[in-house]
Short mmCIF file of C-alpha atoms in Angstrom, two decimals:
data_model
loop_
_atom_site.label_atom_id
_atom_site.label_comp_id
_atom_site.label_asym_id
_atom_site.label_seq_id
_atom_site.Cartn_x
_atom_site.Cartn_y
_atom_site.Cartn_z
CA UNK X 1 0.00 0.00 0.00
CA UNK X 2 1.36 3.45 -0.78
CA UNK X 3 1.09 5.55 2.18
CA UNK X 4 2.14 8.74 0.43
CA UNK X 5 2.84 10.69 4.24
CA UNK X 6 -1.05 11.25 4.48
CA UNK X 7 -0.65 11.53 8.16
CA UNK X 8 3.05 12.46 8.98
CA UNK X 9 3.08 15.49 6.32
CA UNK X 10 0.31 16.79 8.48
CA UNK X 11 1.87 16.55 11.29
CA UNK X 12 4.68 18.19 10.45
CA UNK X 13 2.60 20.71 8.83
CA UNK X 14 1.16 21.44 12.16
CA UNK X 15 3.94 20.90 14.22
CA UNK X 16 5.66 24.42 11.75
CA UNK X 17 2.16 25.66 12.37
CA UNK X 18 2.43 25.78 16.66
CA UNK X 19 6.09 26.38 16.64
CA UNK X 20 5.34 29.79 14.82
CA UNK X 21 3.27 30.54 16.92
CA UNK X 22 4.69 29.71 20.04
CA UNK X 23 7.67 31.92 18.59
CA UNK X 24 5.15 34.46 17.87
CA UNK X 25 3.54 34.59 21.04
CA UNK X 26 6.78 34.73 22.90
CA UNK X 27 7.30 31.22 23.76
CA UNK X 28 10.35 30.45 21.58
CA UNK X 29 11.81 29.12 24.12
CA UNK X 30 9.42 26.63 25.09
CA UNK X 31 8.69 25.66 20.81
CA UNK X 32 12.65 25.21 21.07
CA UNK X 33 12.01 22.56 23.90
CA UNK X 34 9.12 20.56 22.32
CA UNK X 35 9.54 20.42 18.64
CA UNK X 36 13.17 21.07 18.21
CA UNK X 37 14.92 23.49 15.75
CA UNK X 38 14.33 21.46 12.57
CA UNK X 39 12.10 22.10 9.56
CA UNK X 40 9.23 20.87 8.16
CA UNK X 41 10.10 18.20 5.54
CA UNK X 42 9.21 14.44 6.14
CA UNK X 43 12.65 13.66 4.70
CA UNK X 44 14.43 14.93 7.92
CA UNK X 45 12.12 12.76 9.83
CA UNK X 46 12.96 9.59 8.18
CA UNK X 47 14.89 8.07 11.33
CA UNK X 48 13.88 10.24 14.27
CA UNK X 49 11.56 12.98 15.61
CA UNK X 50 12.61 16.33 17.20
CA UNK X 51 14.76 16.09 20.06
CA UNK X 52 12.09 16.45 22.83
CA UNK X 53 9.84 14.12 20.77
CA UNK X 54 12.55 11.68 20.56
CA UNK X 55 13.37 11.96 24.61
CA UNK X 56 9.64 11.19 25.46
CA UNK X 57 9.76 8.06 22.38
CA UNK X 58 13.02 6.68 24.41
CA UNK X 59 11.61 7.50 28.21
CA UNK X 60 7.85 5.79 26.95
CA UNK X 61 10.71 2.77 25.59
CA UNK X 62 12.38 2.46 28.92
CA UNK X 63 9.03 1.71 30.37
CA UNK X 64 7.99 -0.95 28.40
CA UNK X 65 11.43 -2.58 28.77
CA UNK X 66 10.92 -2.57 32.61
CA UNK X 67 7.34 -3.85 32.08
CA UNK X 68 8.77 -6.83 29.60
CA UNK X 69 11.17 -7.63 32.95
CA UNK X 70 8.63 -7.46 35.39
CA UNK X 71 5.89 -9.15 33.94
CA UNK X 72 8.63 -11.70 32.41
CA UNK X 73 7.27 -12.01 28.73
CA UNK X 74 8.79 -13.66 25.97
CA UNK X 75 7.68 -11.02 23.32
CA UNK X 76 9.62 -7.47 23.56
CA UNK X 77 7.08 -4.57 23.05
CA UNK X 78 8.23 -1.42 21.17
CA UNK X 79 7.77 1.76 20.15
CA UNK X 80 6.45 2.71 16.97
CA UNK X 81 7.55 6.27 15.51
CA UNK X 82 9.50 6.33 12.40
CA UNK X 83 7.80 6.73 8.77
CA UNK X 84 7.96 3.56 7.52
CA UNK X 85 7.03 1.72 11.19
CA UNK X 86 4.07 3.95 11.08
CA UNK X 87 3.13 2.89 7.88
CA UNK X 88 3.21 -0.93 8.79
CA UNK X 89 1.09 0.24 11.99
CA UNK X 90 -1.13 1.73 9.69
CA UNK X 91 -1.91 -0.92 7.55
CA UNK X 92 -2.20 -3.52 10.43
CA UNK X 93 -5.41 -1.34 11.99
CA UNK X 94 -6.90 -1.06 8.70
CA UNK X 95 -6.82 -4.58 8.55
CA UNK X 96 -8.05 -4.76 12.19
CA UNK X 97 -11.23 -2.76 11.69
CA UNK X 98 -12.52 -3.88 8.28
CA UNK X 99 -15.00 -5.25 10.29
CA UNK X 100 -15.92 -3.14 13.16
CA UNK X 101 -19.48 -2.15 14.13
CA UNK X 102 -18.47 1.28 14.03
CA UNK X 103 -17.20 1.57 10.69
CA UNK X 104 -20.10 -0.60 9.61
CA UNK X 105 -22.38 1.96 11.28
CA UNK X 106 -21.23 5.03 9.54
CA UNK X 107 -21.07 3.47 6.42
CA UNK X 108 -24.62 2.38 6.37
CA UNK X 109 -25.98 -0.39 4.46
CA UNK X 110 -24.06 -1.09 1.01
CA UNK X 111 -25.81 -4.02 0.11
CA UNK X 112 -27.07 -3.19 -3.17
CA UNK X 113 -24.58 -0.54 -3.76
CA UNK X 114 -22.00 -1.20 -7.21
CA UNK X 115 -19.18 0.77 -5.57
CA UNK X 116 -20.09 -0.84 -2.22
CA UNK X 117 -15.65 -2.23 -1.74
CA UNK X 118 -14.78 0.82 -3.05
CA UNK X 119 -16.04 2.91 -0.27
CA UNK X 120 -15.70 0.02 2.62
CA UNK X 121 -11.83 0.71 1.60
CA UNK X 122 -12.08 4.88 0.95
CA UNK X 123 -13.80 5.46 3.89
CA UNK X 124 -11.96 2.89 6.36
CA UNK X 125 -8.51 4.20 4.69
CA UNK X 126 -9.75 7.75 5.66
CA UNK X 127 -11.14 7.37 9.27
CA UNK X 128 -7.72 5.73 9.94
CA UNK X 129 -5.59 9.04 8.39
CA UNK X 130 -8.38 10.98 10.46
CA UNK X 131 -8.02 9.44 13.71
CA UNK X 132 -4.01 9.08 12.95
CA UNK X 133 -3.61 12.30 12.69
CA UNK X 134 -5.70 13.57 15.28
CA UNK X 135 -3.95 11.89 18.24
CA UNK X 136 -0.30 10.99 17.14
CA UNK X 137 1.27 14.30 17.49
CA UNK X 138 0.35 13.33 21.24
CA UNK X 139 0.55 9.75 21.77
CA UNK X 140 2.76 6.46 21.57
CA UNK X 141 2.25 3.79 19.05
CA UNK X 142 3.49 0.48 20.89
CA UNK X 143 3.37 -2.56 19.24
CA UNK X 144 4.46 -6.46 19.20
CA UNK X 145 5.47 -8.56 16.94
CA UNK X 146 5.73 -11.97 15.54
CA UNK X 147 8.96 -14.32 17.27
CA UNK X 148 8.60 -16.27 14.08
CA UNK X 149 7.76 -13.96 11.06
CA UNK X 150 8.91 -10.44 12.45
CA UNK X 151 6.14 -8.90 11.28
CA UNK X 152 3.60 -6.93 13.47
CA UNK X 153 1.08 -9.28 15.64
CA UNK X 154 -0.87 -5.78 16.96
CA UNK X 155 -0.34 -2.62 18.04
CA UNK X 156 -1.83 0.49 20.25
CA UNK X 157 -2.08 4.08 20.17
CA UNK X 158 -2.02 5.57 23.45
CA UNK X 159 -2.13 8.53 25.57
CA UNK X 160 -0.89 8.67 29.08
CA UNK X 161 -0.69 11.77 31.61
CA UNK X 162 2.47 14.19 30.69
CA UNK X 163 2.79 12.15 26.96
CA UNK X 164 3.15 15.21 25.24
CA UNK X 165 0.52 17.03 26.86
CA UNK X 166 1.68 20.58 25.72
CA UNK X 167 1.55 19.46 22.29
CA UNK X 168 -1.79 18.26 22.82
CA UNK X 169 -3.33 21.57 24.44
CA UNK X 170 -1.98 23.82 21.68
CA UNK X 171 -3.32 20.84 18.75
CA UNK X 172 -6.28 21.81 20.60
CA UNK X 173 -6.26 25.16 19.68
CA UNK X 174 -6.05 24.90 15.86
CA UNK X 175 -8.18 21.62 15.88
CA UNK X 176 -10.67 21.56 13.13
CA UNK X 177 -13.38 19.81 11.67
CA UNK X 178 -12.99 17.02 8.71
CA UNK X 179 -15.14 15.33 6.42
CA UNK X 180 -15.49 11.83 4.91
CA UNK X 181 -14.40 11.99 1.26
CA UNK X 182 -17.76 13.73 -0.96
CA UNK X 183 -17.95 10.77 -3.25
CA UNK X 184 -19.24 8.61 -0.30
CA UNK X 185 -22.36 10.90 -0.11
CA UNK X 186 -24.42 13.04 2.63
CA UNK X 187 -25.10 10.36 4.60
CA UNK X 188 -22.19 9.03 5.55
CA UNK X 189 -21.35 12.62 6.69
CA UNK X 190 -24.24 13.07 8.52
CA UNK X 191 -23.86 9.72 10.75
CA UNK X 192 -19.82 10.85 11.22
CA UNK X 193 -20.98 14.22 12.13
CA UNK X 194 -22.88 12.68 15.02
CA UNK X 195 -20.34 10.58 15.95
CA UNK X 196 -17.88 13.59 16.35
CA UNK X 197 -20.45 15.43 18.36
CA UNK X 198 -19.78 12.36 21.30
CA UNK X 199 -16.47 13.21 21.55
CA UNK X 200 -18.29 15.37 24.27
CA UNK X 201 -18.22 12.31 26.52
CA UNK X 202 -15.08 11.49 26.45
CA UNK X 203 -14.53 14.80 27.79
CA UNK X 204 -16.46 14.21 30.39
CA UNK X 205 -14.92 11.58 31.13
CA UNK X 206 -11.52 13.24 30.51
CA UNK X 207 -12.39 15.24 33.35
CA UNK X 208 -12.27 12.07 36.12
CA UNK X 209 -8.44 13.17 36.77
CA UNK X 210 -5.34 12.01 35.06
CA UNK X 211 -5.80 8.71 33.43
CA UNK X 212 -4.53 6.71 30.12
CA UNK X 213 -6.39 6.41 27.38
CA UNK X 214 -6.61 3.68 24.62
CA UNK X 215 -7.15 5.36 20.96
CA UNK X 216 -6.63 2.37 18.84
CA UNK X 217 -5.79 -0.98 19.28
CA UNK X 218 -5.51 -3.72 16.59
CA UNK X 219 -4.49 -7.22 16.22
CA UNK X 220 -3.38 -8.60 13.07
CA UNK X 221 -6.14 -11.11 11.15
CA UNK X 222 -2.92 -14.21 11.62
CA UNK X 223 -3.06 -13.30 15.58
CA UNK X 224 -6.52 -12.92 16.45
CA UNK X 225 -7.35 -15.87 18.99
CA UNK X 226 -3.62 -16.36 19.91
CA UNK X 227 -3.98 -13.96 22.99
CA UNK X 228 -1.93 -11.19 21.23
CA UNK X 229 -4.73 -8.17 22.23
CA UNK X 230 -5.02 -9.56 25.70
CA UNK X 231 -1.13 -9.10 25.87
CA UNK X 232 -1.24 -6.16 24.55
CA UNK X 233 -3.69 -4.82 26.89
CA UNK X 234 -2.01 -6.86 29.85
CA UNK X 235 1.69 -4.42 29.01
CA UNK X 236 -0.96 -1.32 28.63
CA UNK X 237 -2.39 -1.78 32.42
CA UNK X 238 1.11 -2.52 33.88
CA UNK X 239 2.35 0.70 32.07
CA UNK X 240 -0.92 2.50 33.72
CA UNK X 241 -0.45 0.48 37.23
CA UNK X 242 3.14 2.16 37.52
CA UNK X 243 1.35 5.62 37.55
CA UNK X 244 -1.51 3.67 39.82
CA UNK X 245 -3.52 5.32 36.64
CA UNK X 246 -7.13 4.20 35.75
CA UNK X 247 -7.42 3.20 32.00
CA UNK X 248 -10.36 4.56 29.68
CA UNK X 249 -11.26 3.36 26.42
CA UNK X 250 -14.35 3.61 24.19
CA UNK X 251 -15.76 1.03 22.26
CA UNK X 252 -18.69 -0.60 19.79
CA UNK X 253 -20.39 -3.90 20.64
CA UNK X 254 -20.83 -6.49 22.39
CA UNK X 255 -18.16 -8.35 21.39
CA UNK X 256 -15.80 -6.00 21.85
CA UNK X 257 -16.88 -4.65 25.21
CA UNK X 258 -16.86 -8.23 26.44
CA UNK X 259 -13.32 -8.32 25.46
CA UNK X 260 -12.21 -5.67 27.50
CA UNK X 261 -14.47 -6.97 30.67
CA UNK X 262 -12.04 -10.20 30.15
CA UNK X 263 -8.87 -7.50 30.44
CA UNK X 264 -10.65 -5.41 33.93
CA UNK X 265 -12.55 -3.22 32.44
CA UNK X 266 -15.74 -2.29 33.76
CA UNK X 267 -18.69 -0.03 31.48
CA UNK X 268 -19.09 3.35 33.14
CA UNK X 269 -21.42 4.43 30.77
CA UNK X 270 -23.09 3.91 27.82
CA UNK X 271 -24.58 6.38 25.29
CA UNK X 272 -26.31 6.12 21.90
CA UNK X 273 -25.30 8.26 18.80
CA UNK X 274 -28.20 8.52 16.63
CA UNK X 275 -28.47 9.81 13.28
CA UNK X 276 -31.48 10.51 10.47
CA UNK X 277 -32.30 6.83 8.56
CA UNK X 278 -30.15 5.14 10.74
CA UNK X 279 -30.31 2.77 14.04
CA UNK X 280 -28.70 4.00 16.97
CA UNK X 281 -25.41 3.31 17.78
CA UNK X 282 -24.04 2.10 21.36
CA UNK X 283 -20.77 3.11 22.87
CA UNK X 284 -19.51 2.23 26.06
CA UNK X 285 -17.08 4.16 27.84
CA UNK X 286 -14.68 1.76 29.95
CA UNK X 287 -12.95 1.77 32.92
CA UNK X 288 -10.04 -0.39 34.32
CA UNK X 289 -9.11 0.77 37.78
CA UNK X 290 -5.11 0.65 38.75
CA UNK X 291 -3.55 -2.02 40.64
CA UNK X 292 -0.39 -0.69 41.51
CA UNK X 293 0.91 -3.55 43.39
CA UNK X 294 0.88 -5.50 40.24
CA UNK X 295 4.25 -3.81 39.34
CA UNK X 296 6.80 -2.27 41.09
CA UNK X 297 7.20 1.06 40.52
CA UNK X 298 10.08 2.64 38.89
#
């Protein structure tokens, strides 16, 4: 798949953005400290981020080394953050979520539509970019992989208090709206627009105190039964249990939200998005309280 930096050029293109106006607004200083002195161009990002981006990548790498130890596991998490790792992270959640509810949801019924693959793949290619770029620019990517093949088994995006939280509150202040691609028609725009319009409970529950937070999380089609999500979520909750940290997530389904029980979670709430012509869709907002004498802290 050609991945054409649809999500790192943004970033970068926003990252320019804030540190002009941090230098603008007198805090040159402070743009020096979290996105470096470099420029703009992907190429100069091929191998490694800014320096403070890189300090947090190696720091949030540390931690899941001591969490490997602790826990004793035969597979060695790491960190995702370089073009082409991105890229394979990419492709592994699009093949994760082909099938979620969600997806399914905003895409409405396609049954007896002749470009029905066509926008399964346009739109599920685009939510991805979307959500990518969205929360990278303030989160890790950890993944796994495969002893035998090498090649990813699953992977996370995550946010964790002080994970590039400055970066976060000023994405915040040039954060705009986006739309699914026109050709997938009014509908499909409509049911996304409602679905943006619940980001107002994860706010609320944003506003429980400092927490982690679980973005994405995929598990390669090869992997799926073989325990690799519950691992993954097992390193996520020792990560969380360090900071004695509760862990929220949202998700779609039963299926899924039985899942996560399985991992400690616990449904807060649960709220229905609802759109014109369409059936209402359930999320549940998670919970996993910390156990902090599950790990020693470090």
């Amino acid at each position: 798949m050609s991945f054409d930096f649809p999500v790192p050029a943004s970033y970068f293109q926003m990252k320019d953005t804030l540190r002009l106006w941090a230098n603008e607004s007198g805090l040159a200083a402070y743009a020096s400290s979290m996105f470096g002195t470099d420029s703009g161009s992907p190429n100069s990002r091929d191998k490694s981020t800014s320096d403070g981006n890189s300090w947090e990548q190696d720091t949030f790498g540390t931690r899941i080394e001591v969490v490997q130890m602790h826990l004793n596991l035969s597979v060695k998490p790491f960190v995702i953050y370089g073009v082409e790792d991105i890229d394979r992270g990419r492709e592994l959640l699009q093949q994760a979520y082909r099938s979620e509810p969600l997806f399914q949801w905003v895409l409405g019924d396609l049954k007896n539509d002749p470009q029905a693959k066509r926008k399964k793949e346009a739109f599920l290619e685009w939510m991805l970019d979307w959500k990518l770029k969205n929360t990278i620019s303030y989160s890790h990517m950890m993944a796994i992989a495969n002893p035998a093949t090498k090649e990813l088994a699953g992977c996370a995006l995550v946010t964790y208090p002080g994970s590039k939280t400055e970066i976060h509150q000023l994405l915040s202040l040039l954060k705009t709206g986006s739309a699914p691609p026109l050709f997938l028609g009014p509908a499909v725009k409509a049911r996304f627009s409602a679905l943006e319009h619940m980001s107002a409970a994860r706010d609320r529950l944003a506003g429980q105190g400092p927490h982690w937070y679980i973005h994405l999380l995929g598990v390669g089609h090869a992997e799926q039964g073989q325990g690799t999500g519950r691992l993954m979520m097992r390193i996520v909750c020792a990560l969380a249990d360090q900071d004695a940290l509760p862990v929220h997530l949202q998700v779609v389904g039963s299926k899924n939200k039985a899942f996560f029980e399985k991992c400690g979670f616990r449904a807060m709430q649960a709220m229905d998005v609802t759109s014109e012509n369409a059936p209402p869709l359930k999320i549940h907002l998670m919970t996993r309280v910390p156990f902090p004498k599950s790990i020693e802290l470090v």
